[in-house]
Amino acid sequence: AQKVTQAQTEISVVEKEDVTLDCVYETRDTTYYLFWYKQPPSGELVFLIRRNSFDEQNEISGRYSWNFQKSTSSFNFTITASQVVDSAVYFCALSEAYGFGNEKLTFGTGTRLTIIP
Amino acid sequence: EAEVAQSPRYKITEKSQAVAFWCDPISGHATLYWYRQILGQGPELLVQFQDESVVDDSQLPKDRFSAERLKGVDSTLKIQPAELGDSAMYLCASRIRASAGELFFGEGSRLTVL
């Protein structure tokens, strides 16, 4: 069975500081996908990134960067120079294929990030 | 910008009553999902549709929950009778097909059962 662990329940940092959100996953599949979603107070989940298990290259998108390490089953997310608008709950998720080519997402419990002005 | 529409945004009901949630996915999206998110937890899949067919409802409590997508477009999730433990956010999501494309979420329907 697949499992996603986000050990950090809540994090608070002062604006402009860098912050890293941890994600550790478990899966038996060799082919899988990892995701990060942002959930602002309005409730919808906003897609940030999707990474497949064969691509371990780190990715940078503006102030966001992701570090994927299969050796430690981790997919960590770093926000550089944090801003108040980054305050939200962030979810890491894992997807395995199961029948009919479908993917089934398993979410972690989320990390609530608060950026203090 | 296209979005997943859900209604109602908020619903307060008493236990043992019936409640229904509606979702209209992004036009052209064949795959639709209903997730339940209990406060402080991540979303959990309840049911997945491919067009009008149920692909996975293994986590749907079928004694009280039902879901349909009769014409393969919009979908309804019903709870009857509601229980206190059903209080949660019910999120609808869609994607162009089951194994491709980004998953788009609606803003959710927050249910409070008294």
XYZ file of C-alpha atoms in Angstrom:
231
model
C 0.000 0.000 0.000
C 1.150 3.498 -0.666
C 1.699 6.058 2.045
C 2.783 9.686 2.227
C 4.186 11.200 5.400
C 4.457 14.909 6.052
C 5.947 15.033 9.522
C 5.771 18.811 9.838
C 2.251 19.695 10.897
C 2.812 23.449 11.112
C 5.676 25.752 10.211
C 5.985 29.493 10.788
C 8.726 31.612 9.293
C 9.319 35.308 8.939
C 8.807 36.780 5.507
C 11.803 36.504 3.171
C 13.172 33.462 4.956
C 13.586 30.214 3.056
C 11.513 27.246 4.150
C 11.571 23.543 3.267
C 8.560 21.259 3.526
C 9.388 17.589 3.907
C 7.663 14.672 2.223
C 8.501 10.984 2.591
C 6.634 8.327 0.657
C 6.235 4.558 0.553
C 5.313 2.515 -2.484
C 5.970 -0.908 -3.941
C 5.649 0.274 -7.519
C 8.617 1.164 -9.661
C 6.511 3.568 -11.682
C 4.734 6.272 -9.759
C 4.153 10.015 -9.660
C 4.695 12.555 -6.934
C 2.812 15.815 -6.551
C 2.666 18.943 -4.472
C -0.558 20.889 -4.034
C -1.264 24.176 -2.279
C -4.535 24.710 -0.418
C -5.209 28.382 0.388
C -7.951 29.357 2.840
C -10.489 29.397 0.009
C -10.291 25.605 -0.054
C -9.399 24.560 -3.571
C -6.280 22.517 -4.155
C -3.862 24.211 -6.527
C -1.513 22.006 -8.503
C 2.170 22.918 -8.134
C 4.186 20.079 -9.615
C 4.051 16.497 -10.880
C 7.186 14.383 -11.071
C 7.516 10.826 -12.342
C 9.637 8.233 -10.607
C 12.175 8.048 -13.414
C 13.064 11.704 -13.316
C 15.204 12.563 -10.317
C 16.307 15.927 -11.602
C 15.601 18.731 -9.211
C 13.228 21.352 -10.513
C 13.064 25.077 -9.969
C 10.133 27.304 -10.782
C 10.616 30.866 -9.673
C 10.886 30.855 -5.878
C 9.843 27.203 -5.688
C 12.162 24.244 -5.949
C 11.764 20.530 -5.465
C 14.322 17.926 -4.427
C 13.445 14.339 -5.386
C 15.650 11.606 -3.895
C 14.621 8.013 -4.563
C 17.343 6.700 -2.252
C 15.565 8.245 0.731
C 12.030 8.159 -0.755
C 11.723 11.881 -0.285
C 10.286 14.702 -2.366
C 10.951 17.930 -0.488
C 9.671 21.362 -1.427
C 11.571 24.594 -0.775
C 10.224 28.113 -0.988
C 12.930 30.737 -1.294
C 12.398 34.278 -0.027
C 8.966 33.431 1.345
C 6.067 35.851 0.998
C 2.842 36.269 2.954
C 0.912 34.934 -0.049
C 2.685 31.621 0.415
C 0.708 31.036 3.609
C -1.411 27.948 2.999
C -1.590 24.234 3.666
C 0.678 22.256 1.382
C 0.024 18.644 0.489
C 2.372 16.079 -0.936
C 0.716 13.248 -2.861
C 1.690 9.957 -4.470
C 0.036 8.285 -7.409
C 0.304 4.690 -8.479
C -1.268 3.196 -11.552
C -3.957 0.650 -10.806
C -5.949 -0.979 -13.546
C -7.227 0.646 -16.724
C -4.222 2.962 -16.718
C -5.784 4.914 -13.881
C -3.828 6.753 -11.269
C -4.907 6.843 -7.648
C -3.709 9.757 -5.539
C -2.783 9.279 -1.892
C -2.284 12.522 0.004
C -0.203 13.259 3.048
C -1.752 15.025 6.028
C -0.445 18.402 4.934
C 1.827 21.071 6.376
C 0.317 24.390 7.404
C 2.756 27.140 6.461
C 2.397 30.576 7.975
C 4.536 33.425 6.736
C 4.830 36.176 9.321
C 5.086 39.706 7.883
C -10.248 30.365 -16.971
C -12.094 27.039 -16.857
C -12.784 25.703 -13.406
C -14.504 22.903 -11.542
C -17.764 24.212 -10.107
C -19.217 22.868 -6.880
C -22.317 23.672 -4.895
C -23.268 24.380 -2.244
C -20.129 25.866 -0.743
C -21.434 25.340 2.753
C -24.080 23.023 4.130
C -25.242 22.603 7.693
C -27.571 19.730 8.405
C -28.792 17.653 11.269
C -27.836 14.034 11.610
C -30.141 11.567 9.874
C -31.014 14.133 7.211
C -30.180 13.729 3.531
C -27.658 15.982 1.822
C -26.476 16.283 -1.770
C -23.503 17.938 -3.425
C -23.153 18.848 -7.072
C -20.061 19.097 -9.252
C -19.617 20.366 -12.787
C -16.156 19.464 -14.099
C -14.159 21.348 -16.679
C -15.678 20.881 -20.106
C -14.214 17.893 -21.918
C -12.808 16.247 -18.815
C -13.745 12.582 -18.923
C -12.489 11.663 -15.459
C -14.160 12.975 -12.317
C -13.296 12.344 -8.684
C -14.966 12.960 -5.361
C -12.630 13.351 -2.377
C -13.437 13.804 1.293
C -11.145 15.943 3.422
C -11.617 15.750 7.177
C -10.285 18.762 9.042
C -6.548 18.490 9.564
C -6.123 15.631 7.122
C -5.374 15.159 3.453
C -8.093 14.396 0.920
C -9.183 10.778 0.559
C -10.690 9.396 -2.611
C -14.338 8.385 -2.353
C -15.216 7.631 -5.962
C -13.798 7.963 -9.457
C -15.813 8.177 -12.679
C -14.660 7.639 -16.203
C -17.385 9.281 -18.286
C -20.595 7.914 -16.742
C -19.045 4.746 -15.328
C -17.732 4.206 -11.818
C -14.084 3.124 -11.961
C -13.355 2.970 -8.251
C -15.762 3.314 -5.337
C -13.916 1.034 -2.943
C -13.664 3.769 -0.294
C -17.253 4.947 -0.612
C -19.417 3.976 2.401
C -22.143 2.511 0.260
C -24.632 2.058 3.063
C -25.167 5.813 3.171
C -23.245 7.388 0.291
C -24.131 7.296 -3.382
C -22.667 9.013 -6.408
C -23.813 9.316 -9.963
C -22.742 10.901 -13.209
C -25.630 9.966 -15.424
C -24.661 11.765 -18.630
C -20.953 11.692 -18.083
C -20.762 15.404 -17.372
C -21.860 16.734 -13.997
C -22.054 14.588 -10.902
C -23.972 14.357 -7.642
C -22.769 12.940 -4.343
C -25.481 12.087 -1.834
C -25.381 11.173 1.832
C -28.424 9.643 3.479
C -28.648 9.618 6.410
C -25.899 12.014 7.424
C -23.900 11.196 10.550
C -21.770 13.417 12.767
C -18.595 11.858 11.381
C -19.495 12.970 7.872
C -18.582 16.561 8.710
C -15.820 17.351 6.229
C -14.952 19.162 3.025
C -16.110 17.324 -0.079
C -13.862 18.097 -3.021
C -14.573 17.395 -6.646
C -11.754 17.128 -9.160
C -11.481 16.446 -12.855
C -8.872 15.716 -15.444
C -8.953 15.223 -19.160
C -8.559 11.459 -18.796
C -7.562 9.048 -16.083
C -3.841 8.864 -16.603
C -3.004 12.150 -18.180
C -3.167 15.818 -17.525
C -3.294 17.918 -14.466
C -5.925 17.275 -11.820
C -8.103 20.335 -11.251
C -9.978 20.746 -7.979
C -13.077 22.718 -7.161
C -13.359 24.901 -4.076
C -15.201 22.170 -2.243
C -18.421 21.842 -0.281
C -18.019 22.080 3.455
C -20.500 19.927 5.367
C -21.284 20.343 9.039
C -23.516 17.729 10.631
C -25.091 18.720 13.952
